[in-house]
Amino acid sequence: MATAHSRTAARLMVSPAVILLFLWMIVPLGMTIYFSFLRYNLLQPGTSFAGFDNYYYFLTQAAFWDALWNTITLVVGVLIITVFGGIALALLLDQPMWGQGIVRVMVIAPFFVMPTVSALVWKNMFMNPVNGMFAHIAKALGLQPYDFLAHAPLASIILIVAWAWLPFSTLILLTALQSLDREQQEAAEMDGASWLSRFWYLTVPHLTRSITVVILIQTIFLLSVFAEILVTTNGGPGTASTNLPYLVYAQSLLSFDVGGGSAGGIAAVILANIVAFFLMRMIGKNLDA
Amino acid sequence: MARKTTQTRKAVVTTIAWIIGFLIFFPILWTILMSFKSEGDAIKAPLAMLSTPWTLESYGEVQARSNYLRFFMNSVIISLGSTILALVIAIPAAWSMAFVPGKRTKDLLMWMLSTKMMPAVGVLVPMYLMFRDFGLLDTRTGLVVILTLINLPIVVWMLYTYFKEIPGEILEAARMDGASLRSEILYVLTPMAVPGIASTMLLNIILAWNEAFWTLQLTTSDAAPLTQFIASYSSPEGLFYAKLSAASTMAIAPILILGWFSQKQLVRGLTFGAVK
């Protein structure tokens, strides 16, 4: 069908996108790798070759292991809440009810709130130990108000991020549920299959692909959570809520250590690639089916 | 009898769903309500606060103090600019991948997806230094370029899935009738592709509007969009609840409204067409 002429034209039309993305991948990443081998501080003149020193110092500092652990906890914590919560919510919203459209709109809304707004609203108006909503509720119940961000900073950030991402998983799983074969469900019901076995043998297999997609896409975004940490805790207290992106930001743009920050950036890229490798295999299989 | 149980069931489901929906929406609702209170009333206990008088004074103060409109215009220019630029680059690419697929088209698409896997922080240092050296720090041009690049893979994927749905026979028929490549695109494809392009545009505007890594790192004041505007409330101004609420409401309102119109497209775009 395609002529040689149109094939050449097609190649020409793809090339700007490919070239731009290729440059975007290669040039800055190459520079990061290059900087990571330099002794390079913005406050000191000149640079010199540092070998693997930057990597050594970055990877052996206690802050790195804290950050790595926090990054993983944040991703896994948010994924657990949003995947299970998303399945439950999607099943609920799939039932016949009055005013479904309005409920749907309310559930989806948090996704459109920019990260800096959601983080600040939660921090000040809900988690603030003096005037926050939770403090008021605690006082009304005769309890001591709890300073969420000081005593459980990472858990609080997980809550904030999960609130923002729950709509996403709900929406995707709901869309998938709505394409479920109703006749198959009814046939199973007539044959006497219980709700649980219908859920387990018909609904769950049908949702697997969408759950894979949810995990893949959320992981991409969750590995680089930044704004929520910047405006709530600044990574603290200590390194209690510092994740890798925040640590790299602190090292390169707050301490002006370009070499060390670059080494950290490469560590983040490697982590993302390990995760991506498994996820792409998973999703690649699922997408073919 | 069966009729009655379904009605009861429906009532129960409705109640639970409304309660959960309300709880999830509550932080946004509360922010909007609080923005119409005076500063002194906003820190009162929740029930006491609701009965205090409503006022618009916080909105006036936010505009007077930090010039909301300038940040708003930056957000509009950056999100629209990067969306249009991404579309200009992505439409031809997606078109040719959908209608003249080669052996490598699938690999190419997967590779584009993989560029999204690179964490932004991995290229933060060189991007910052390049922006500094080219005088792009705190400029709208710089942000438009960055946001175009980071959203390009999603735009290509989304357009590709839409174009895929346009039946190829129509193109063949047009070719039979002697249509040139140019008129094929102009008179046959474009009209059928407009809805897909519009949805892609909508989703991309939302993503660009809410992007909060590069916009926070690469701007300080001149080109700062609303994400940065809100971040400036982090402390100690954040304790002025009414003003924070007014600023937040103004920052999210435009996109909340746009977003509600694009629920369906959202799923498709964010899953790279994998879930429709």
Coordinates of C-alpha atoms in Angstrom, one line a residue:
Chain A
M1 CA 0.0 0.0 0.0
A2 CA 2.7 2.4 1.0
T3 CA 4.8 3.7 -2.0
A4 CA 8.5 4.4 -1.8
H5 CA 7.6 8.0 -2.1
S6 CA 5.3 8.0 0.9
R7 CA 7.8 6.0 2.9
T8 CA 10.5 8.6 2.5
A9 CA 8.0 11.3 3.4
A10 CA 7.0 9.3 6.5
R11 CA 10.6 9.0 7.6
L12 CA 11.1 12.8 7.2
M13 CA 8.0 13.4 9.3
V14 CA 9.1 11.2 12.1
S15 CA 12.7 12.5 12.3
P16 CA 12.2 15.8 14.1
A17 CA 10.5 14.1 17.0
V18 CA 13.1 11.3 17.1
I19 CA 16.1 13.6 16.8
L20 CA 14.8 16.0 19.5
L21 CA 14.1 13.1 21.9
F22 CA 17.5 11.5 21.1
L23 CA 19.3 14.8 21.8
W24 CA 17.3 15.3 25.0
M25 CA 18.3 11.8 26.1
I26 CA 21.9 11.9 25.2
V27 CA 23.3 15.4 25.6
P28 CA 22.4 16.2 29.2
L29 CA 22.9 12.7 30.4
G30 CA 26.4 12.7 28.8
M31 CA 27.1 15.9 30.6
T32 CA 25.9 14.5 33.9
I33 CA 28.2 11.5 33.5
Y34 CA 31.1 13.8 32.6
F35 CA 30.5 16.1 35.6
S36 CA 30.2 13.2 37.9
F37 CA 33.9 12.5 37.3
L38 CA 35.0 16.1 38.0
R39 CA 35.9 17.9 41.1
Y40 CA 33.5 20.8 40.3
N41 CA 32.0 23.2 42.8
L42 CA 30.3 26.4 41.7
L43 CA 31.8 28.3 44.6
Q44 CA 35.4 27.4 43.7
P45 CA 37.1 28.3 40.5
G46 CA 38.3 25.6 38.2
T47 CA 37.7 21.9 37.8
S48 CA 39.9 18.8 38.0
F49 CA 39.5 15.1 37.3
A50 CA 38.2 13.3 40.3
G51 CA 37.9 9.7 39.2
F52 CA 35.3 7.9 41.2
D53 CA 35.7 10.1 44.2
N54 CA 32.3 11.7 43.8
Y55 CA 30.6 8.4 43.6
Y56 CA 32.5 7.2 46.6
Y57 CA 31.5 10.1 48.7
F58 CA 27.9 10.2 47.5
L59 CA 27.3 6.5 47.9
T60 CA 29.0 6.2 51.3
Q61 CA 27.2 9.1 53.0
A62 CA 24.5 7.9 55.3
A63 CA 22.1 10.4 53.7
F64 CA 22.3 8.4 50.4
W65 CA 21.1 5.2 52.0
D66 CA 18.4 7.1 53.9
A67 CA 17.3 8.7 50.7
L68 CA 17.3 5.4 48.8
W69 CA 15.2 3.8 51.5
N70 CA 12.8 6.7 51.6
T71 CA 12.5 6.7 47.8
I72 CA 11.5 3.1 47.8
T73 CA 9.2 3.4 50.8
L74 CA 7.5 6.4 49.2
V75 CA 6.9 4.6 45.8
V76 CA 5.8 1.3 47.4
G77 CA 3.6 3.0 50.1
V78 CA 1.8 5.1 47.5
L79 CA 1.4 2.2 45.1
I80 CA -0.2 0.0 47.8
I81 CA -2.7 2.7 48.8
T82 CA -3.6 3.7 45.3
V83 CA -3.8 0.2 43.8
F84 CA -6.0 -1.3 46.5
G85 CA -7.9 1.9 47.1
G86 CA -8.3 2.3 43.4
I87 CA -9.7 -1.2 42.9
A88 CA -12.2 -0.7 45.8
L89 CA -13.3 2.7 44.6
A90 CA -13.6 1.5 41.0
L91 CA -15.8 -1.4 42.1
L92 CA -17.9 0.9 44.1
L93 CA -18.3 3.5 41.3
D94 CA -19.2 0.8 38.9
Q95 CA -22.4 -0.1 40.9
P96 CA -25.7 1.5 39.9
M97 CA -26.3 4.6 42.0
W98 CA -27.9 8.1 42.0
G99 CA -25.7 11.0 41.0
Q100 CA -22.8 8.8 39.8
G101 CA -21.5 11.6 37.6
I102 CA -21.1 14.0 40.6
V103 CA -19.4 11.4 42.7
R104 CA -17.0 10.6 39.9
V105 CA -16.2 14.3 39.5
M106 CA -15.5 14.6 43.2
V107 CA -13.2 11.6 43.2
I108 CA -11.3 12.7 40.2
A109 CA -10.7 16.3 41.3
P110 CA -7.5 15.8 43.4
F111 CA -5.6 14.7 40.3
F112 CA -5.9 18.2 38.8
V113 CA -4.5 20.0 41.8
M114 CA -0.9 21.0 41.3
P115 CA 1.6 19.4 43.7
T116 CA 2.6 22.6 45.4
V117 CA -1.1 23.4 46.2
S118 CA -2.0 19.9 47.5
A119 CA 1.1 19.8 49.7
L120 CA 0.6 23.2 51.2
V121 CA -3.1 22.7 51.8
W122 CA -2.5 19.4 53.6
K123 CA 0.5 20.8 55.5
N124 CA -1.2 23.9 56.8
M125 CA -4.9 23.4 56.9
F126 CA -5.0 19.8 57.9
M127 CA -1.8 18.6 59.5
N128 CA -0.8 21.8 61.3
P129 CA -0.6 20.9 65.0
V130 CA -2.2 24.2 66.2
N131 CA -4.9 25.3 63.7
G132 CA -5.1 22.4 61.3
M133 CA -8.3 20.4 60.9
F134 CA -6.8 17.3 62.4
A135 CA -5.7 19.2 65.5
H136 CA -9.2 20.6 65.9
I137 CA -10.7 17.2 65.6
A138 CA -8.2 15.8 68.1
K139 CA -9.0 18.6 70.6
A140 CA -12.7 18.1 70.2
L141 CA -12.2 14.4 71.1
G142 CA -10.1 15.4 74.0
L143 CA -6.8 14.1 72.5
Q144 CA -3.4 15.6 72.2
P145 CA -2.9 17.1 68.6
Y146 CA -0.3 15.2 66.7
D147 CA 2.4 17.0 64.7
F148 CA 2.3 14.9 61.6
L149 CA 5.1 16.4 59.6
A150 CA 7.5 16.6 62.5
H151 CA 6.9 13.1 63.9
A152 CA 5.9 11.1 60.8
P153 CA 7.2 13.1 57.9
L154 CA 7.5 10.4 55.3
A155 CA 4.1 8.8 56.2
S156 CA 2.5 12.2 55.9
I157 CA 4.1 12.8 52.5
I158 CA 2.9 9.3 51.4
L159 CA -0.6 10.3 52.4
I160 CA -0.5 13.6 50.5
V161 CA 0.9 12.0 47.3
A162 CA -1.5 9.0 47.6
W163 CA -4.4 11.4 47.8
A164 CA -3.3 13.1 44.6
W165 CA -2.8 9.7 42.7
L166 CA -5.8 7.8 44.0
P167 CA -8.0 9.4 41.3
F168 CA -5.7 8.3 38.6
S169 CA -5.8 4.6 39.5
T170 CA -9.5 4.8 40.2
L171 CA -10.2 6.3 36.8
I172 CA -8.1 3.8 34.9
L173 CA -9.5 0.8 36.7
L174 CA -13.0 2.1 36.4
T175 CA -12.6 2.5 32.7
A176 CA -11.3 -1.1 32.5
L177 CA -14.2 -2.4 34.6
Q178 CA -16.7 -0.8 32.3
S179 CA -15.4 -2.8 29.4
L180 CA -16.0 -6.1 31.4
D181 CA -18.2 -8.6 29.6
R182 CA -21.6 -8.3 31.3
E183 CA -23.0 -11.5 29.8
Q184 CA -20.1 -13.5 31.1
Q185 CA -20.7 -12.1 34.6
E186 CA -24.4 -12.9 34.3
A187 CA -23.7 -16.4 33.1
A188 CA -21.4 -17.1 36.0
E189 CA -24.0 -15.8 38.4
M190 CA -26.7 -18.0 36.9
D191 CA -24.3 -21.0 37.3
G192 CA -24.2 -20.2 41.0
A193 CA -20.7 -18.6 41.2
S194 CA -20.4 -16.5 44.4
W195 CA -19.5 -12.8 44.3
L196 CA -16.0 -13.6 45.5
S197 CA -15.3 -16.3 42.9
R198 CA -16.7 -14.1 40.2
F199 CA -14.5 -11.3 41.4
W200 CA -11.4 -13.5 41.6
Y201 CA -11.8 -15.5 38.4
L202 CA -13.4 -12.9 36.1
T203 CA -12.8 -9.4 37.3
V204 CA -9.2 -9.7 38.6
P205 CA -7.8 -11.3 35.4
H206 CA -9.6 -8.6 33.4
L207 CA -8.0 -5.9 35.5
T208 CA -4.5 -7.3 35.4
R209 CA -3.4 -5.3 32.4
S210 CA -4.8 -2.1 33.7
I211 CA -3.2 -2.6 37.1
T212 CA 0.2 -3.2 35.3
V213 CA -0.3 0.1 33.5
V214 CA -1.2 1.9 36.7
I215 CA 1.9 0.6 38.5
L216 CA 4.2 1.4 35.6
I217 CA 3.0 4.9 35.1
Q218 CA 2.8 5.8 38.7
T219 CA 6.2 4.5 39.4
I220 CA 7.7 6.8 36.7
F221 CA 6.2 9.8 38.5
L222 CA 6.6 8.6 42.0
L223 CA 10.3 8.0 41.7
S224 CA 10.7 11.7 41.1
V225 CA 8.4 13.2 43.7
F226 CA 10.0 16.6 44.5
A227 CA 7.6 19.5 45.0
E228 CA 5.6 17.9 47.8
I229 CA 8.8 17.4 49.8
L230 CA 10.2 20.9 49.0
V231 CA 7.2 22.7 50.3
T232 CA 6.3 20.5 53.3
T233 CA 9.4 19.3 55.1
N234 CA 12.5 20.3 53.0
G235 CA 13.6 16.7 53.4
G236 CA 13.7 16.9 57.2
P237 CA 13.8 16.5 60.0
G238 CA 17.4 15.4 59.3
T239 CA 17.0 13.2 56.3
A240 CA 13.7 11.6 57.5
S241 CA 11.8 12.6 54.4
T242 CA 14.7 13.1 51.8
N243 CA 14.3 11.1 48.7
L244 CA 16.9 10.8 45.9
P245 CA 15.6 13.7 43.8
Y246 CA 15.6 15.9 46.8
L247 CA 19.1 14.8 47.9
V248 CA 20.5 15.5 44.4
Y249 CA 18.8 18.9 44.4
A250 CA 20.2 19.7 47.9
Q251 CA 23.7 18.7 46.9
S252 CA 23.9 20.4 43.6
L253 CA 21.8 23.5 43.8
L254 CA 22.0 24.2 47.6
S255 CA 25.6 23.1 48.3
F256 CA 26.8 23.9 44.7
D257 CA 28.6 20.6 44.5
V258 CA 28.1 19.9 40.8
G259 CA 30.3 16.8 40.8
G260 CA 28.7 15.2 43.8
G261 CA 25.2 16.1 42.6
S262 CA 25.9 14.6 39.2
A263 CA 27.1 11.4 40.7
G264 CA 23.8 11.3 42.7
G265 CA 21.9 12.0 39.5
I266 CA 23.5 9.0 37.8
A267 CA 22.6 6.9 40.8
A268 CA 19.0 8.0 40.4
V269 CA 19.1 7.1 36.7
I270 CA 20.5 3.7 37.4
L271 CA 17.8 3.0 40.0
A272 CA 15.1 4.2 37.6
N273 CA 16.5 1.9 34.9
I274 CA 16.5 -1.1 37.1
V275 CA 12.8 -0.5 37.9
A276 CA 12.1 0.3 34.3
F277 CA 13.7 -2.8 33.0
F278 CA 11.3 -5.0 35.0
L279 CA 8.3 -2.8 34.4
M280 CA 8.9 -2.6 30.6
R281 CA 9.1 -6.3 30.3
M282 CA 5.9 -6.7 32.3
I283 CA 4.1 -4.0 30.3
G284 CA 5.6 -5.2 27.0
K285 CA 4.1 -8.6 27.5
N286 CA 0.8 -7.1 28.5
L287 CA 0.6 -4.7 25.6
D288 CA 1.1 -7.5 23.0
A289 CA -1.7 -9.5 24.4
Chain B
M1 CA -39.5 -8.1 45.8
A2 CA -36.4 -8.3 43.6
R3 CA -37.2 -4.8 42.5
K4 CA -37.2 -3.6 46.1
T5 CA -33.9 -5.2 47.1
T6 CA -32.2 -3.5 44.1
Q7 CA -33.6 -0.2 45.2
T8 CA -32.3 -0.7 48.8
R9 CA -29.0 -1.8 47.5
K10 CA -28.8 1.2 45.2
A11 CA -29.6 3.5 48.1
V12 CA -26.8 1.9 50.2
V13 CA -24.3 2.1 47.4
T14 CA -25.3 5.7 46.8
T15 CA -24.8 6.7 50.4
I16 CA -21.4 5.0 50.7
A17 CA -20.2 6.4 47.4
W18 CA -21.3 10.0 48.3
I19 CA -19.6 9.8 51.6
I20 CA -16.3 8.6 50.2
G21 CA -16.5 11.0 47.3
F22 CA -17.1 13.8 49.7
L23 CA -14.2 12.9 51.9
I24 CA -11.8 12.7 48.9
F25 CA -13.1 16.1 47.6
F26 CA -13.1 17.6 51.0
P27 CA -9.6 19.2 51.1
I28 CA -10.4 21.1 47.9
L29 CA -13.9 22.1 49.1
W30 CA -12.5 23.3 52.4
T31 CA -9.8 25.4 50.6
I32 CA -12.4 27.0 48.4
L33 CA -14.6 27.8 51.5
M34 CA -11.8 29.2 53.5
S35 CA -10.7 31.5 50.7
F36 CA -13.9 33.4 51.3
K37 CA -13.2 34.0 55.0
S38 CA -11.2 36.7 56.7
E39 CA -7.8 35.8 58.1
G40 CA -9.0 35.9 61.7
D41 CA -12.0 33.7 61.0
A42 CA -10.1 31.1 59.0
I43 CA -8.2 29.8 62.0
K44 CA -11.3 29.3 64.1
A45 CA -12.5 25.7 64.8
P46 CA -14.1 24.3 61.7
L47 CA -17.7 24.5 62.8
A48 CA -17.4 28.0 64.2
M49 CA -15.7 29.1 61.0
L50 CA -18.6 28.1 58.8
S51 CA -20.9 30.6 60.5
T52 CA -18.6 33.6 60.1
P53 CA -19.3 36.2 57.4
W54 CA -18.2 35.6 53.8
T55 CA -15.7 38.0 52.2
L56 CA -13.7 38.5 49.1
E57 CA -10.9 40.4 50.8
S58 CA -8.3 37.6 50.6
Y59 CA -8.5 37.6 46.8
G60 CA -7.8 41.3 46.7
E61 CA -4.9 40.9 49.1
V62 CA -3.3 38.1 47.2
Q63 CA -3.5 40.0 43.9
A64 CA -2.2 43.2 45.5
R65 CA 0.7 41.5 47.3
S66 CA 2.0 39.1 44.7
N67 CA 0.5 40.1 41.4
Y68 CA -1.4 36.9 40.8
L69 CA -2.1 37.8 37.2
R70 CA 1.5 37.8 36.1
F71 CA 2.0 34.3 37.4
F72 CA -1.2 33.2 35.8
M73 CA -0.2 34.6 32.4
N74 CA 3.2 32.8 32.7
S75 CA 1.3 29.5 33.4
V76 CA -0.9 30.2 30.4
I77 CA 2.0 31.1 28.0
I78 CA 4.2 28.2 29.2
S79 CA 1.5 25.5 29.1
L80 CA -0.1 26.7 25.8
G81 CA 3.3 27.3 24.2
S82 CA 4.8 23.9 25.0
T83 CA 1.6 22.2 24.0
I84 CA 1.4 23.8 20.6
L85 CA 5.1 23.2 20.0
A86 CA 4.8 19.5 21.0
L87 CA 1.8 19.1 18.7
V88 CA 3.6 20.7 15.7
I89 CA 6.5 18.2 16.2
A90 CA 4.3 15.2 17.1
I91 CA 1.5 15.3 14.6
P92 CA 3.6 14.5 11.5
A93 CA 5.5 11.8 13.5
A94 CA 2.3 10.1 14.8
W95 CA 0.7 10.4 11.4
S96 CA 3.4 8.6 9.6
M97 CA 3.8 6.0 12.3
A98 CA 0.1 5.3 12.1
F99 CA -0.4 5.2 8.4
V100 CA 3.0 4.2 7.0
P101 CA 4.2 1.8 9.7
G102 CA 7.6 0.3 9.2
K103 CA 9.2 -2.7 10.8
R104 CA 10.6 -0.6 13.6
T105 CA 7.6 1.5 14.4
K106 CA 6.8 -0.4 17.5
D107 CA 10.4 -0.3 18.7
L108 CA 10.4 3.4 18.1
L109 CA 7.3 3.9 20.1
M110 CA 8.6 1.9 23.0
W111 CA 11.9 3.8 22.9
M112 CA 10.0 7.1 23.1
L113 CA 8.2 5.8 26.1
S114 CA 11.5 4.8 27.7
T115 CA 12.7 8.4 27.5
K116 CA 10.0 9.2 30.1
M117 CA 11.8 6.7 32.4
M118 CA 14.8 9.0 32.8
P119 CA 14.4 10.8 36.1
A120 CA 14.5 14.5 35.7
V121 CA 17.0 14.8 38.5
G122 CA 19.5 12.8 36.5
V123 CA 19.9 15.8 34.1
L124 CA 19.2 18.6 36.6
V125 CA 22.8 19.7 36.9
P126 CA 23.6 20.1 33.2
M127 CA 20.2 21.5 32.4
Y128 CA 20.7 24.1 35.1
L129 CA 24.2 25.0 33.9
M130 CA 23.2 25.1 30.2
F131 CA 20.2 27.3 31.1
R132 CA 22.5 29.6 33.0
D133 CA 25.1 29.8 30.2
F134 CA 22.5 30.4 27.5
G135 CA 20.7 33.0 29.6
L136 CA 17.6 30.9 29.7
L137 CA 17.2 30.7 33.5
D138 CA 13.9 32.3 34.6
T139 CA 12.7 32.7 31.0
R140 CA 9.4 31.5 29.5
T141 CA 11.3 30.3 26.3
G142 CA 13.4 28.0 28.4
L143 CA 10.5 26.4 30.1
V144 CA 8.5 26.0 26.9
V145 CA 11.4 24.1 25.4
I146 CA 11.8 21.8 28.5
L147 CA 8.1 21.1 28.9
T148 CA 7.8 20.4 25.2
L149 CA 10.5 17.8 25.4
I150 CA 9.3 16.0 28.5
N151 CA 5.7 15.8 27.2
L152 CA 6.6 14.9 23.6
P153 CA 6.5 11.1 24.1
I154 CA 3.0 11.3 25.7
V155 CA 1.8 13.5 22.8
V156 CA 3.1 11.2 20.1
W157 CA 1.7 8.1 21.8
M158 CA -1.7 9.6 22.3
L159 CA -2.0 11.0 18.8
Y160 CA -0.8 7.6 17.4
T161 CA -3.6 5.8 19.2
Y162 CA -6.1 8.2 17.8
F163 CA -4.8 8.2 14.3
K164 CA -4.7 4.4 14.4
E165 CA -8.4 4.4 14.6
I166 CA -8.9 6.3 11.3
P167 CA -9.7 3.6 8.8
G168 CA -6.9 3.2 6.2
E169 CA -9.5 2.4 3.4
I170 CA -10.5 6.0 3.4
L171 CA -7.0 7.0 2.6
E172 CA -6.8 4.4 -0.2
A173 CA -10.0 5.7 -1.7
A174 CA -8.6 9.2 -1.6
R175 CA -5.5 8.1 -3.3
M176 CA -7.5 6.2 -6.0
D177 CA -9.2 9.5 -6.7
G178 CA -5.8 11.0 -7.3
A179 CA -5.4 13.0 -4.1
S180 CA -1.9 14.2 -3.5
L181 CA -0.1 13.6 -0.1
R182 CA -0.8 17.2 0.7
S183 CA -4.5 17.2 0.0
E184 CA -4.8 13.8 1.6
I185 CA -3.6 15.3 4.9
L186 CA -5.5 18.5 4.5
Y187 CA -8.9 17.3 3.4
V188 CA -9.2 13.7 4.4
L189 CA -7.2 13.2 7.6
T190 CA -7.3 16.5 9.3
P191 CA -11.1 16.6 9.7
M192 CA -11.1 13.1 11.1
A193 CA -8.2 13.8 13.4
V194 CA -9.4 17.0 15.0
P195 CA -11.1 15.4 18.0
G196 CA -8.1 13.3 18.8
I197 CA -5.8 16.3 18.5
A198 CA -8.1 18.4 20.7
S199 CA -8.1 15.8 23.4
T200 CA -4.3 15.4 23.3
M201 CA -4.0 19.2 23.6
L202 CA -6.3 19.3 26.6
L203 CA -4.4 16.7 28.5
N204 CA -1.0 18.2 27.7
I205 CA -2.1 21.6 28.9
I206 CA -3.1 20.0 32.2
L207 CA 0.2 18.2 32.5
A208 CA 2.2 21.3 31.7
W209 CA 0.1 23.5 34.0
N210 CA 0.8 21.2 37.0
E211 CA 4.4 20.4 36.2
A212 CA 6.4 21.1 39.4
F213 CA 9.9 20.0 39.0
W214 CA 11.4 22.1 36.2
T215 CA 9.1 25.0 36.8
L216 CA 10.4 25.2 40.4
Q217 CA 14.0 24.6 39.6
L218 CA 14.5 26.9 36.6
T219 CA 12.4 30.0 37.5
T220 CA 12.6 32.5 40.3
S221 CA 10.4 35.5 39.4
D222 CA 10.1 36.8 35.9
A223 CA 8.9 33.5 34.2
A224 CA 7.6 31.9 37.4
P225 CA 4.3 30.1 36.8
L226 CA 1.6 29.3 39.4
T227 CA 3.4 26.3 40.9
Q228 CA 6.2 28.7 42.0
F229 CA 3.6 31.3 43.1
I230 CA 2.1 28.8 45.5
A231 CA 5.5 27.5 46.6
S232 CA 6.3 31.0 47.8
Y233 CA 3.5 30.5 50.4
S234 CA 5.4 27.6 51.9
S235 CA 6.4 29.5 55.0
P236 CA 5.6 31.5 57.0
E237 CA 2.9 33.0 54.8
G238 CA 1.3 29.5 54.7
L239 CA 0.0 30.2 58.1
F240 CA -2.3 32.9 56.7
Y241 CA -4.9 30.3 55.8
A242 CA -7.3 32.6 54.0
K243 CA -4.7 34.1 51.7
L244 CA -3.2 30.6 51.0
S245 CA -6.6 29.4 50.2
A246 CA -7.4 32.2 47.9
A247 CA -4.1 31.8 46.1
S248 CA -4.6 28.0 45.9
T249 CA -8.1 28.3 44.6
M250 CA -7.0 30.7 41.9
A251 CA -4.2 28.4 40.9
I252 CA -6.2 25.2 40.5
A253 CA -9.6 26.6 39.3
P254 CA -8.8 26.9 35.6
I255 CA -7.4 23.4 35.4
L256 CA -10.1 21.8 37.6
I257 CA -12.6 23.0 35.1
L258 CA -10.6 21.9 32.0
G259 CA -9.9 18.6 33.7
W260 CA -13.6 17.8 34.3
F261 CA -14.2 18.1 30.6
S262 CA -11.4 15.7 29.8
Q263 CA -11.9 12.7 32.1
K264 CA -12.1 10.2 29.2
Q265 CA -9.1 11.4 27.3
L266 CA -7.2 11.5 30.5
V267 CA -7.2 7.7 30.9
R268 CA -6.2 7.2 27.4
G269 CA -3.4 9.8 27.3
L270 CA -1.8 8.8 30.6
T271 CA -1.8 5.1 29.8
F272 CA -0.2 5.7 26.4
G273 CA -3.3 4.3 24.8
A274 CA -3.1 1.1 26.7
V275 CA -6.4 1.6 28.5
K276 CA -9.4 3.1 26.6

